[in-house]
XYZ file of C-alpha atoms in Angstrom:
351
model
C 30.503 -8.842 14.893
C 27.458 -6.529 14.856
C 24.442 -7.541 16.953
C 21.748 -9.112 14.751
C 18.996 -6.687 13.940
C 15.528 -7.366 15.385
C 12.631 -7.066 12.961
C 8.986 -6.283 13.767
C 6.143 -6.339 11.230
C 3.467 -3.843 12.299
C 0.353 -5.341 10.755
C -0.870 -8.837 9.858
C -3.485 -8.571 7.144
C -3.212 -10.209 3.753
C -0.106 -8.228 2.662
C 1.466 -8.142 6.125
C 1.220 -11.916 6.398
C 2.673 -12.431 2.909
C 5.606 -10.194 3.900
C 6.005 -12.130 7.160
C 6.446 -15.289 5.167
C 9.403 -13.979 3.131
C 10.980 -11.838 5.923
C 10.732 -14.770 8.326
C 12.564 -17.036 5.907
C 15.284 -14.440 5.242
C 15.760 -13.563 8.935
C 16.039 -17.254 9.765
C 18.895 -17.696 7.261
C 20.858 -14.397 7.469
C 23.049 -13.744 10.514
C 22.604 -9.965 10.100
C 19.070 -10.356 11.433
C 17.693 -11.823 14.674
C 16.011 -15.081 13.763
C 12.788 -14.218 15.645
C 10.491 -11.889 13.733
C 7.641 -10.352 15.714
C 4.372 -9.571 13.955
C 1.829 -7.274 15.606
C -1.644 -8.762 15.219
C -4.823 -6.817 15.928
C -6.464 -9.414 18.110
C -9.642 -11.019 16.807
C -11.605 -14.168 17.616
C -11.706 -16.711 14.769
C -13.890 -19.790 15.376
C -13.729 -19.203 19.119
C -9.927 -18.871 19.267
C -7.643 -15.876 19.430
C -6.016 -15.131 16.078
C -2.548 -14.764 17.738
C -2.911 -18.176 19.338
C -3.845 -19.772 15.961
C -0.828 -18.109 14.229
C 1.584 -19.162 16.970
C 0.403 -22.807 17.064
C -0.778 -23.573 13.503
C 1.637 -21.034 11.882
C -0.997 -19.770 9.520
C -3.061 -16.564 9.381
C -6.310 -18.436 8.767
C -8.324 -15.239 8.382
C -6.221 -13.063 6.077
C -3.813 -15.476 4.320
C -5.398 -18.926 4.530
C -3.569 -21.874 3.017
C -0.063 -20.482 3.576
C 2.244 -21.640 6.311
C 4.242 -18.914 8.040
C 7.795 -19.708 9.173
C 7.856 -20.814 12.826
C 10.204 -17.964 13.715
C 7.401 -15.475 13.011
C 5.706 -14.811 16.381
C 2.351 -13.096 16.608
C 2.046 -10.527 19.398
C -1.265 -8.867 20.286
C 0.234 -5.988 22.332
C 1.585 -3.324 19.949
C 4.079 -1.801 22.388
C 5.438 -5.248 23.250
C 5.747 -6.140 19.558
C 7.851 -3.077 18.650
C 9.963 -3.120 21.815
C 13.684 -3.424 20.994
C 13.100 -3.657 17.228
C 15.832 -2.261 14.940
C 13.688 -2.485 11.797
C 9.961 -1.731 11.760
C 7.930 -2.747 8.734
C 4.592 -0.902 8.603
C 1.882 -2.897 6.800
C -1.495 -1.605 7.977
C -4.380 0.293 6.245
C -3.318 3.923 5.906
C -6.277 5.129 7.984
C -4.736 3.646 11.132
C -1.132 4.929 10.862
C -1.546 7.971 13.145
C -3.138 5.945 15.936
C -0.421 3.274 15.712
C 2.416 5.875 15.762
C 0.821 7.639 18.745
C 0.732 4.314 20.613
C 4.415 3.470 20.049
C 5.883 6.995 20.252
C 8.710 7.002 22.868
C 8.560 3.178 23.112
C 10.830 2.344 20.151
C 14.596 2.522 19.614
C 15.720 6.011 18.599
C 17.863 4.643 15.773
C 15.284 2.167 14.439
C 14.782 2.044 10.661
C 11.247 2.209 9.308
C 9.971 0.732 6.065
C 6.452 1.637 4.948
C 4.610 -0.798 2.717
C 1.402 1.240 3.033
C -0.307 2.341 -0.181
C -2.249 5.510 0.591
C -1.819 9.108 1.632
C -2.804 11.062 4.679
C -4.960 14.169 4.407
C -3.841 16.621 7.092
C -4.880 20.263 7.667
C -1.712 21.227 5.737
C -2.834 19.199 2.723
C -1.700 15.791 1.494
C 0.975 13.982 3.421
C 2.878 10.825 2.537
C 2.514 8.022 5.080
C 6.319 7.869 5.423
C 6.286 11.554 6.393
C 3.633 10.907 9.076
C 5.755 8.058 10.534
C 8.912 10.164 10.364
C 7.263 13.153 12.033
C 5.542 11.139 14.767
C 8.393 8.753 15.603
C 11.529 10.707 14.579
C 13.033 7.754 12.727
C 14.403 7.262 9.197
C 11.720 5.801 6.896
C 12.080 4.181 3.491
C 9.214 2.765 1.354
C 8.473 -0.420 -0.575
C 5.946 -0.390 -3.439
C 5.426 -2.603 -6.459
C 3.256 -4.953 -8.493
C 2.849 -7.275 -5.515
C -0.520 -8.960 -5.115
C -0.209 -10.528 -1.684
C -1.498 -14.030 -2.503
C 0.877 -14.290 -5.485
C 3.851 -13.213 -3.321
C 2.825 -15.821 -0.743
C 2.536 -18.421 -3.538
C 6.150 -17.565 -4.478
C 5.172 -16.509 -7.978
C 7.965 -14.315 -9.440
C 7.532 -10.579 -9.078
C 9.521 -7.378 -8.747
C 9.262 -4.571 -6.223
C 10.816 -1.166 -5.608
C 12.362 0.166 -2.405
C 12.653 3.957 -2.276
C 15.354 5.009 0.138
C 17.163 8.319 0.348
C 19.955 6.616 2.332
C 21.933 4.088 0.257
C 23.060 2.037 3.291
C 19.535 1.714 4.593
C 18.311 0.731 1.114
C 20.962 -1.996 0.837
C 20.129 -3.461 4.269
C 16.384 -3.456 3.595
C 16.973 -5.124 0.235
C 18.900 -7.885 2.027
C 15.981 -8.401 4.433
C 13.269 -8.424 1.729
C 14.750 -9.961 -1.435
C 14.255 -13.661 -2.356
C 14.638 -15.610 -5.593
C 11.000 -14.879 -6.431
C 10.721 -11.390 -4.908
C 13.263 -9.194 -6.690
C 14.041 -5.787 -5.201
C 15.349 -2.675 -6.983
C 16.412 0.279 -4.809
C 15.982 3.874 -6.012
C 16.564 7.172 -4.267
C 13.352 8.946 -5.327
C 11.487 7.593 -2.301
C 8.660 10.151 -2.417
C 7.899 9.339 -6.078
C 7.896 5.605 -5.314
C 5.388 6.203 -2.514
C 3.083 8.546 -4.365
C 2.853 5.943 -7.189
C 1.680 3.363 -4.676
C -1.150 5.608 -3.515
C -2.312 7.132 -6.829
C -2.556 3.873 -8.781
C -5.493 2.846 -6.562
C -7.548 5.779 -7.920
C -6.816 4.660 -11.488
C -7.785 1.060 -10.527
C -11.215 2.318 -9.455
C -11.584 3.855 -12.952
C -10.498 0.540 -14.495
C -13.188 -1.215 -12.421
C -15.794 1.257 -13.683
C -14.774 0.239 -17.232
C -15.122 -3.460 -16.454
C -18.434 -3.041 -14.705
C -19.805 -1.004 -17.609
C -18.601 -3.493 -20.274
C -16.376 -0.950 -22.019
C -13.740 -3.403 -23.294
C -9.951 -3.533 -23.316
C -9.274 -0.590 -25.639
C -11.152 1.785 -23.322
C -9.506 0.275 -20.246
C -6.054 0.723 -21.788
C -6.884 4.382 -22.500
C -7.956 4.842 -18.858
C -4.725 3.280 -17.610
C -2.597 5.456 -19.890
C -4.472 8.662 -18.899
C -4.213 7.608 -15.273
C -0.461 7.185 -15.593
C -0.203 10.690 -17.127
C -2.103 12.104 -14.127
C 0.095 10.144 -11.708
C 3.222 11.673 -13.266
C 1.719 15.177 -13.317
C 0.572 14.903 -9.703
C 3.955 13.566 -8.562
C 5.694 16.511 -10.217
C 3.285 18.885 -8.513
C 3.494 17.202 -5.137
C 7.247 16.331 -5.046
C 8.361 19.677 -6.416
C 11.184 19.940 -3.852
C 13.101 16.968 -5.316
C 13.746 15.297 -8.670
C 10.931 13.434 -10.375
C 12.415 11.370 -13.217
C 10.401 9.404 -15.741
C 12.593 6.345 -15.042
C 11.021 5.835 -11.601
C 7.599 5.407 -13.256
C 9.078 2.548 -15.298
C 10.027 0.657 -12.140
C 7.746 -1.914 -10.511
C 6.278 0.787 -8.261
C 5.018 2.700 -11.344
C 3.715 1.134 -14.508
C 3.896 -2.478 -13.332
C 1.912 -1.825 -10.125
C -0.581 0.250 -12.096
C -1.201 -2.567 -14.628
C -1.577 -5.337 -12.037
C -3.884 -3.227 -9.871
C -6.089 -2.347 -12.864
C -6.443 -6.026 -13.801
C -6.484 -7.603 -10.351
C -6.685 -6.047 -6.945
C -9.504 -5.145 -4.597
C -10.088 -1.563 -5.823
C -10.836 -2.754 -9.369
C -13.071 -5.585 -8.115
C -15.200 -3.466 -5.846
C -15.471 -0.658 -8.436
C -16.657 -3.192 -11.020
C -19.347 -4.470 -8.622
C -20.304 -0.839 -7.853
C -20.788 -0.109 -11.570
C -22.782 -3.323 -12.138
C -25.029 -3.256 -9.046
C -25.320 0.434 -8.030
C -24.879 -0.664 -4.378
C -22.823 1.524 -2.033
C -19.041 1.183 -1.778
C -19.375 0.711 1.997
C -21.706 -2.259 1.545
C -19.533 -3.852 -1.126
C -16.343 -3.327 0.924
C -17.904 -5.171 3.886
C -19.250 -7.978 1.725
C -16.293 -8.540 -0.602
C -13.128 -7.732 1.315
C -13.220 -9.905 4.473
C -12.249 -7.009 6.791
C -9.703 -5.406 4.397
C -10.004 -1.715 3.509
C -10.641 -0.131 0.130
C -7.959 2.507 -0.563
C -8.817 4.004 -3.994
C -11.905 6.092 -3.147
C -10.346 7.442 0.107
C -7.186 8.437 -1.786
C -9.310 10.090 -4.498
C -10.987 12.186 -1.744
C -7.640 13.209 -0.251
C -6.186 14.112 -3.689
C -9.399 16.057 -4.519
C -8.849 18.397 -1.559
C -5.347 19.200 -2.754
C -6.331 19.798 -6.383
C -9.335 21.894 -5.406
C -7.189 24.070 -3.107
C -4.686 24.608 -5.964
C -7.495 25.211 -8.492
C -6.228 22.316 -10.652
C -9.245 19.977 -10.872
C -9.619 20.542 -14.626
C -6.061 19.294 -15.223
C -6.862 15.942 -13.541
C -10.201 14.833 -15.010
C -9.745 11.121 -14.258
C -8.938 11.669 -10.560
C -11.825 14.143 -10.387
C -14.292 11.806 -12.149
C -13.514 8.907 -9.730
C -14.071 11.270 -6.795
C -17.389 12.609 -8.166
C -18.736 9.124 -8.903
C -17.686 7.747 -5.493
C -18.775 10.706 -3.356
C -21.051 13.079 -5.221
C -23.519 10.703 -6.854
C -22.375 11.306 -10.430
C -23.524 8.280 -12.582
C -20.847 5.771 -13.602
C -22.237 6.034 -17.147
C -20.681 9.497 -17.408
C -17.134 8.291 -16.569
C -15.735 8.023 -20.084
C -17.455 11.213 -21.256
C -15.582 13.116 -18.503
C -12.263 11.908 -19.957
C -12.829 12.724 -23.610
C -11.341 16.218 -23.474
C -8.458 15.090 -21.299
C -5.425 17.465 -21.332
C -3.301 14.451 -22.364
C -5.246 14.329 -25.645
C -4.784 18.000 -26.516
């Protein structure tokens, strides 16, 4: 019989802790996986105690996922190298800004044949242009990397409310194994091969969610917001075709949870929409609002808009992506939120 596979979750925020809950339960019940699941926790003090100590005694991440018990076989580890040591499956669930630093820390310290799964919604801007987070991990660590994206608000996943998700894996065997690790009765997994498209959806929808928040904060109503979501989806498809030109980009992938479902849920819930709404209502800076509203979590939409803007500007395509460009200009160039809808009225998708 094959040796049970050891799993490590790299990250322990809101989403990482929700994932730890379902992976811990699955690993505890499935002999293909080692029952102990390590979770790397960036050490912090909470009410005078180390967060790792709280998680390992109370079995709850009281800072990022309060009110939810984690399975007792999920063990919090503060040392990143110790956490990943010997792991066969590495689940990356950290803000995208930190992925390079994390990979540099563990390079050469992980199993050569480890499988990676990125649950990180964002992209990396490198000197060569836009890079998918999975590509950064693959390049830095030399391992096979699949992705998981979907309409998965962390607290609802932790509450065991039914939802779907999408794993993008170019290797069918890896996809099947990861599905077995992740799927539960309330967290239903579909595996597709267009991994790059799955991942780019997860990043781009956060830009559209910022636009949806601008609508809410400006009192524009549901018709306008629906138009913004539709135009945003058109830009997501167009950008994916531009960016993933080496492989197939089928419309079907956008109909999976990683596409239209994730876009809808992020534009009606989610931190990017909430902060953008507050930005439109108050005129305060995004940095201030992020600190005040997100309890240490990171805002992804504006940063992704900035990274996408560089690519579109270099390719002289800004006029083809007015929604992405408008979000960027409002977030970074001082353009008033009141001009947002006006910038979309001659959208190429209308012509």
